[in-house]
């Protein structure tokens, strides 16, 4: 059999290493169920940014691997009101006095299943809010999020299942802070790399990186859709997905020199993309195309839910969200 699953250690944590003849992944259930590493074997290439040490990881854990954001991005002062209830999320972004990136990426998750056949591997993890008072103090609902990772050939699929176990409906937003090495090869150059996004709108942000409710059409949408160069450019921008077009909802990361292309494909409920590639000082060599189901600070943006992506989940309901990393060479 070409597929395998084995237990290991990574950053001093219990890790699940799984792979096949094409890809090898490392999952850290104890650190937010972060898929911390994905390697393309034929090129001996790390596709995702990996930390050199636990201390480096803890300095900014959302900038390594594939952190799960629930809810994604910023909430103004950590406060919003929904269905007659005021929510106060932890203000964990001191610079802007916001809540940032949710409360699941730094919690331990349980491993529910590990199985494989000749060519594919499946790992299932889960977190339940009832197990963490630090979650229910901020978000007083009984819910779970289950992640199913399936590796088959050159494709890594993720299925996120959000379930409402309580008696009240709640708002939900999900995203991933997937951090790719760019350039992918250590001796590569950004001048030989492109990133495309299926977007045609740009959200105007204020000085605290929050939307002001203004959305502008991208004048260079075609360039974004076909692939932009990131050399000498810094992004921390919120974009809208071209919903009415026939474009596939995917980001495409290409290292032309190394001959590696990654299609980051998401279902259409991921209606927004954030593009981030550092602050120009101490961060470099990576790019984060971040798919979100709702826009930054969606509960506080005074626009229709169909525009912001704001959604609710009723008691007993669940929602499944699918994304894929499709890796090929040329």
Short mmCIF file of C-alpha atoms in Angstrom, two decimals:
data_model
loop_
_atom_site.label_atom_id
_atom_site.label_comp_id
_atom_site.label_asym_id
_atom_site.label_seq_id
_atom_site.Cartn_x
_atom_site.Cartn_y
_atom_site.Cartn_z
CA UNK A 1 0.00 0.00 0.00
CA UNK A 2 1.24 3.47 -0.82
CA UNK A 3 -0.82 5.19 1.90
CA UNK A 4 0.20 5.29 5.55
CA UNK A 5 -0.61 6.77 8.96
CA UNK A 6 1.84 6.96 11.83
CA UNK A 7 2.16 8.72 15.16
CA UNK A 8 5.06 11.06 15.70
CA UNK A 9 6.20 14.19 17.57
CA UNK A 10 6.24 17.70 16.13
CA UNK A 11 7.06 20.85 18.11
CA UNK A 12 6.95 18.64 21.20
CA UNK A 13 3.33 17.75 20.45
CA UNK A 14 1.70 14.49 19.44
CA UNK A 15 1.43 14.50 15.68
CA UNK A 16 -0.31 12.38 13.06
CA UNK A 17 1.83 11.90 9.98
CA UNK A 18 -0.07 10.61 6.97
CA UNK A 19 0.69 10.32 3.32
CA UNK A 20 0.82 8.43 0.04
CA UNK A 21 3.21 8.24 -2.88
CA UNK A 22 2.68 11.93 -3.73
CA UNK A 23 2.06 13.95 -0.56
CA UNK A 24 2.85 13.77 3.15
CA UNK A 25 0.95 15.78 5.76
CA UNK A 26 1.45 16.43 9.47
CA UNK A 27 -1.57 17.17 11.68
CA UNK A 28 -1.36 18.57 15.21
CA UNK A 29 -4.66 17.82 17.01
CA UNK A 30 -3.40 19.43 20.23
CA UNK A 31 -2.65 22.73 18.51
CA UNK A 32 -5.99 23.61 17.01
CA UNK A 33 -6.11 20.62 14.64
CA UNK A 34 -3.62 22.53 12.54
CA UNK A 35 -2.46 20.79 9.38
CA UNK A 36 1.00 22.17 10.01
CA UNK A 37 2.84 20.62 7.07
CA UNK A 38 2.16 19.41 3.55
CA UNK A 39 5.09 18.15 1.50
CA UNK A 40 5.27 17.32 -2.20
CA UNK A 41 7.52 14.27 -2.29
CA UNK A 42 8.65 14.39 -5.91
CA UNK A 43 10.16 17.85 -5.36
CA UNK A 44 10.97 17.47 -1.64
CA UNK A 45 9.07 20.73 -1.31
CA UNK A 46 7.31 22.13 1.76
CA UNK A 47 4.12 23.66 0.38
CA UNK A 48 3.04 25.17 3.70
CA UNK A 49 5.10 27.46 5.93
CA UNK A 50 6.41 25.50 8.90
CA UNK A 51 7.94 26.87 12.13
CA UNK A 52 11.51 26.16 13.13
CA UNK A 53 10.60 25.81 16.82
CA UNK A 54 7.69 25.77 19.27
CA UNK A 55 8.68 29.27 20.42
CA UNK A 56 8.50 30.58 16.86
CA UNK A 57 5.10 28.95 16.38
CA UNK A 58 3.70 30.40 19.61
CA UNK A 59 4.79 33.90 18.60
CA UNK A 60 2.20 33.90 15.81
CA UNK A 61 0.46 30.52 15.43
CA UNK A 62 -1.86 31.58 12.61
CA UNK A 63 1.10 32.07 10.26
CA UNK A 64 2.01 28.39 10.00
CA UNK A 65 0.15 25.53 8.37
CA UNK A 66 -3.61 25.71 7.98
CA UNK A 67 -5.18 27.28 11.10
CA UNK A 68 -8.96 27.02 11.49
CA UNK A 69 -10.65 30.38 12.11
CA UNK A 70 -14.05 30.43 13.84
CA UNK A 71 -15.03 33.19 13.44
CA UNK A 72 -12.50 34.48 10.88
CA UNK A 73 -10.60 37.77 11.04
CA UNK A 74 -11.61 40.78 13.12
CA UNK A 75 -14.59 41.73 15.27
CA UNK A 76 -14.71 45.43 16.18
CA UNK A 77 -13.70 45.65 19.87
CA UNK A 78 -14.75 42.00 20.10
CA UNK A 79 -18.41 43.07 20.46
CA UNK A 80 -21.53 42.34 18.44
CA UNK A 81 -25.24 41.82 19.11
CA UNK A 82 -27.35 39.04 17.62
CA UNK A 83 -30.86 37.82 18.43
CA UNK A 84 -31.10 40.08 21.47
CA UNK A 85 -27.80 38.92 22.95
CA UNK A 86 -24.54 40.85 23.20
CA UNK A 87 -21.38 38.86 22.62
CA UNK A 88 -18.02 39.92 24.04
CA UNK A 89 -15.12 38.09 22.46
CA UNK A 90 -11.60 38.37 23.82
CA UNK A 91 -9.81 41.48 22.61
CA UNK A 92 -6.64 39.71 21.52
CA UNK A 93 -5.37 42.22 18.97
CA UNK A 94 -3.85 44.92 21.13
CA UNK A 95 -2.76 47.11 18.23
CA UNK A 96 -6.30 47.68 16.97
CA UNK A 97 -8.34 46.75 20.08
CA UNK A 98 -10.17 44.00 18.17
CA UNK A 99 -10.90 40.33 18.50
CA UNK A 100 -8.93 38.41 15.89
CA UNK A 101 -9.35 34.95 14.32
CA UNK A 102 -11.71 33.21 16.71
CA UNK A 103 -11.26 30.76 19.55
CA UNK A 104 -10.60 27.34 18.02
CA UNK A 105 -7.10 27.58 16.50
CA UNK A 106 -5.31 27.38 19.87
CA UNK A 107 -7.39 24.66 21.56
CA UNK A 108 -6.75 20.89 21.70
CA UNK A 109 -9.00 18.82 19.46
CA UNK A 110 -9.95 15.16 19.81
CA UNK A 111 -9.06 12.55 17.19
CA UNK A 112 -12.20 10.59 16.26
CA UNK A 113 -11.04 8.44 13.33
CA UNK A 114 -7.96 7.37 11.43
CA UNK A 115 -8.38 5.03 8.47
CA UNK A 116 -6.86 4.33 5.08
CA UNK A 117 -7.04 2.12 2.03
CA UNK A 118 -4.51 1.47 -0.73
CA UNK A 119 -4.36 5.04 -2.01
CA UNK A 120 -6.17 7.32 0.42
CA UNK A 121 -6.11 8.37 4.08
CA UNK A 122 -8.84 9.89 6.24
CA UNK A 123 -8.34 11.63 9.60
CA UNK A 124 -11.28 13.07 11.60
CA UNK A 125 -10.89 15.51 14.49
CA UNK A 126 -13.47 17.39 16.56
CA UNK A 127 -13.82 20.13 19.13
CA UNK A 128 -16.89 20.64 21.34
CA UNK A 129 -17.58 24.01 22.93
CA UNK A 130 -18.98 22.37 26.07
CA UNK A 131 -15.46 21.20 26.93
CA UNK A 132 -14.09 24.74 27.17
CA UNK A 133 -15.40 27.48 29.46
CA UNK A 134 -13.02 29.85 27.67
CA UNK A 135 -15.17 29.34 24.55
CA UNK A 136 -18.63 29.41 26.13
CA UNK A 137 -17.80 32.59 28.09
CA UNK A 138 -17.35 34.34 24.76
CA UNK A 139 -19.82 32.39 22.68
CA UNK A 140 -22.47 30.83 24.98
CA UNK A 141 -23.67 28.05 22.71
CA UNK A 142 -23.34 24.29 22.60
CA UNK A 143 -21.73 23.46 19.28
CA UNK A 144 -19.05 21.32 17.70
CA UNK A 145 -16.77 21.61 14.70
CA UNK A 146 -15.58 18.43 13.03
CA UNK A 147 -12.75 18.40 10.52
CA UNK A 148 -12.36 15.53 8.05
CA UNK A 149 -9.04 15.47 6.20
CA UNK A 150 -8.85 13.15 3.20
CA UNK A 151 -5.64 12.62 1.28
CA UNK A 152 -6.06 10.94 -2.11
CA UNK A 153 -3.29 11.14 -4.70
CA UNK A 154 -2.28 14.78 -5.11
CA UNK A 155 -5.45 16.12 -3.46
CA UNK A 156 -5.98 17.05 0.19
CA UNK A 157 -9.69 17.58 0.91
CA UNK A 158 -11.11 19.14 4.06
CA UNK A 159 -14.72 18.93 5.18
CA UNK A 160 -15.69 21.17 8.09
CA UNK A 161 -18.96 20.24 9.82
CA UNK A 162 -20.42 22.81 12.22
CA UNK A 163 -23.25 21.45 14.41
CA UNK A 164 -25.63 23.28 16.75
CA UNK A 165 -26.31 21.09 19.80
CA UNK A 166 -28.07 23.79 21.81
CA UNK A 167 -31.54 25.29 22.05
CA UNK A 168 -30.78 28.67 20.46
CA UNK A 169 -29.69 29.65 16.99
CA UNK A 170 -26.27 31.23 16.62
CA UNK A 171 -24.29 33.17 14.00
CA UNK A 172 -21.35 31.48 12.36
CA UNK A 173 -18.42 32.27 10.12
CA UNK A 174 -15.52 30.02 9.16
CA UNK A 175 -12.21 30.59 7.43
CA UNK A 176 -8.68 29.25 7.05
CA UNK A 177 -5.42 31.14 7.49
CA UNK A 178 -3.60 28.77 5.13
CA UNK A 179 0.01 29.92 4.86
CA UNK A 180 1.90 28.81 1.76
CA UNK A 181 5.63 29.09 1.21
CA UNK A 182 6.25 31.52 -1.63
CA UNK A 183 8.52 30.99 -3.37
CA UNK A 184 8.03 27.30 -2.71
CA UNK A 185 11.66 26.41 -3.30
CA UNK A 186 14.14 27.80 -0.78
CA UNK A 187 16.33 29.27 -3.52
CA UNK A 188 13.44 30.55 -5.62
CA UNK A 189 12.39 34.12 -6.36
CA UNK A 190 9.04 35.90 -6.06
CA UNK A 191 9.55 37.21 -9.58
CA UNK A 192 8.84 33.66 -10.76
CA UNK A 193 5.71 33.17 -8.65
CA UNK A 194 2.08 34.17 -9.15
CA UNK A 195 -1.12 34.04 -7.10
CA UNK A 196 -4.59 34.27 -8.58
CA UNK A 197 -7.89 34.91 -6.82
CA UNK A 198 -11.44 34.65 -8.26
CA UNK A 199 -12.34 38.16 -7.11
CA UNK A 200 -13.80 41.31 -8.61
CA UNK A 201 -14.52 43.47 -5.54
CA UNK A 202 -12.35 45.18 -2.93
CA UNK A 203 -13.59 46.15 0.54
CA UNK A 204 -12.40 49.52 1.87
CA UNK A 205 -10.94 49.20 5.38
CA UNK A 206 -10.42 51.85 8.06
CA UNK A 207 -7.26 52.44 10.10
CA UNK A 208 -8.21 49.50 12.39
CA UNK A 209 -8.46 47.14 9.41
CA UNK A 210 -12.26 46.97 9.61
CA UNK A 211 -14.69 47.37 6.67
CA UNK A 212 -16.47 50.71 6.45
CA UNK A 213 -19.26 49.30 4.28
CA UNK A 214 -17.79 50.54 1.01
CA UNK A 215 -17.16 48.00 -1.76
CA UNK A 216 -15.40 48.97 -4.96
CA UNK A 217 -15.11 47.09 -8.21
CA UNK A 218 -11.56 45.94 -8.89
CA UNK A 219 -10.14 47.75 -11.88
CA UNK A 220 -7.49 45.03 -12.21
CA UNK A 221 -9.81 42.09 -11.58
CA UNK A 222 -8.59 40.28 -14.69
CA UNK A 223 -5.01 40.44 -13.43
CA UNK A 224 -6.07 38.99 -10.06
CA UNK A 225 -8.01 36.23 -11.77
CA UNK A 226 -5.13 35.29 -14.07
CA UNK A 227 -2.30 35.65 -11.55
CA UNK A 228 -0.49 38.57 -9.96
CA UNK A 229 3.18 38.96 -9.05
CA UNK A 230 3.79 39.65 -5.35
CA UNK A 231 7.34 40.96 -5.59
CA UNK A 232 7.53 44.46 -4.04
CA UNK A 233 3.85 44.30 -3.06
CA UNK A 234 2.30 44.02 0.39
CA UNK A 235 -1.26 42.83 0.91
CA UNK A 236 -3.60 42.71 3.89
CA UNK A 237 -6.75 43.18 1.84
CA UNK A 238 -10.33 41.91 1.79
CA UNK A 239 -11.84 40.89 -1.53
CA UNK A 240 -15.21 39.74 -2.79
CA UNK A 241 -15.65 36.61 -4.84
CA UNK A 242 -16.95 37.09 -8.36
CA UNK A 243 -20.27 35.38 -7.60
CA UNK A 244 -21.98 35.97 -10.91
CA UNK A 245 -19.07 34.79 -13.01
CA UNK A 246 -18.30 31.29 -14.21
CA UNK A 247 -14.94 31.30 -12.44
CA UNK A 248 -14.11 28.39 -10.17
CA UNK A 249 -13.88 29.59 -6.56
CA UNK A 250 -10.20 28.88 -6.11
CA UNK A 251 -6.90 30.57 -5.48
CA UNK A 252 -4.00 29.31 -7.56
CA UNK A 253 -0.45 29.51 -6.21
CA UNK A 254 2.23 28.87 -8.83
CA UNK A 255 6.00 28.66 -8.55
CA UNK A 256 6.91 28.76 -12.22
CA UNK A 257 10.60 28.12 -11.63
CA UNK A 258 9.96 25.05 -9.46
CA UNK A 259 7.13 23.80 -11.67
CA UNK A 260 4.57 23.49 -8.86
CA UNK A 261 0.97 24.66 -8.97
CA UNK A 262 -1.51 24.49 -6.07
CA UNK A 263 -5.23 24.94 -6.67
CA UNK A 264 -6.94 26.04 -3.43
CA UNK A 265 -10.53 25.24 -4.28
CA UNK A 266 -13.46 26.11 -1.98
CA UNK A 267 -17.21 25.73 -2.18
CA UNK A 268 -19.12 28.90 -2.99
CA UNK A 269 -20.13 29.64 0.59
CA UNK A 270 -16.55 30.86 0.99
CA UNK A 271 -17.61 34.10 -0.64
CA UNK A 272 -14.68 36.28 0.49
CA UNK A 273 -10.92 36.09 0.23
CA UNK A 274 -8.28 37.90 2.26
CA UNK A 275 -4.82 38.18 0.72
CA UNK A 276 -1.99 38.65 3.21
CA UNK A 277 1.76 38.40 2.67
CA UNK A 278 3.35 40.17 5.63
CA UNK A 279 4.05 43.57 7.04
CA UNK A 280 7.21 44.30 5.04
CA UNK A 281 9.48 44.14 8.09
CA UNK A 282 9.94 40.78 9.78
CA UNK A 283 7.64 38.64 7.67
CA UNK A 284 8.47 37.34 4.23
CA UNK A 285 8.57 34.28 2.03
CA UNK A 286 4.91 33.35 2.33
CA UNK A 287 1.44 34.17 1.11
CA UNK A 288 -1.94 33.61 2.77
CA UNK A 289 -4.96 33.42 0.46
CA UNK A 290 -7.61 33.14 3.18
CA UNK A 291 -11.08 31.88 2.22
CA UNK A 292 -13.89 33.17 4.49
CA UNK A 293 -17.59 32.44 4.61
CA UNK A 294 -18.20 35.90 6.03
CA UNK A 295 -16.37 39.16 5.57
CA UNK A 296 -14.26 40.72 8.31
CA UNK A 297 -16.51 42.02 11.15
CA UNK A 298 -19.60 40.75 9.34
CA UNK A 299 -21.92 40.98 12.41
CA UNK A 300 -21.28 44.72 12.62
CA UNK A 301 -21.30 45.62 8.91
CA UNK A 302 -24.52 47.39 7.96
CA UNK A 303 -25.09 45.59 4.67
CA UNK A 304 -27.37 42.67 3.68
CA UNK A 305 -26.37 39.20 4.83
CA UNK A 306 -26.18 38.16 1.18
CA UNK A 307 -23.31 40.65 0.82
CA UNK A 308 -21.45 40.08 4.11
CA UNK A 309 -21.90 36.29 4.24
CA UNK A 310 -23.44 36.49 7.73
CA UNK A 311 -25.28 33.23 8.47
CA UNK A 312 -27.04 31.53 11.36
CA UNK A 313 -27.40 27.92 12.45
CA UNK A 314 -30.62 26.80 14.12
CA UNK A 315 -30.87 24.21 16.91
CA UNK A 316 -30.23 20.71 15.59
CA UNK A 317 -28.85 21.99 12.29
CA UNK A 318 -25.41 21.41 10.84
CA UNK A 319 -23.53 22.74 7.86
CA UNK A 320 -20.74 21.12 5.82
CA UNK A 321 -18.07 23.21 4.10
CA UNK A 322 -15.66 21.68 1.62
CA UNK A 323 -12.27 22.83 0.40
CA UNK A 324 -9.39 21.17 -1.46
CA UNK A 325 -5.71 21.64 -2.06
CA UNK A 326 -4.95 20.15 -5.48
CA UNK A 327 -1.23 19.88 -6.20
CA UNK A 328 0.26 19.31 -9.63
CA UNK A 329 3.60 19.74 -11.36
CA UNK A 330 4.51 21.00 -14.82
#
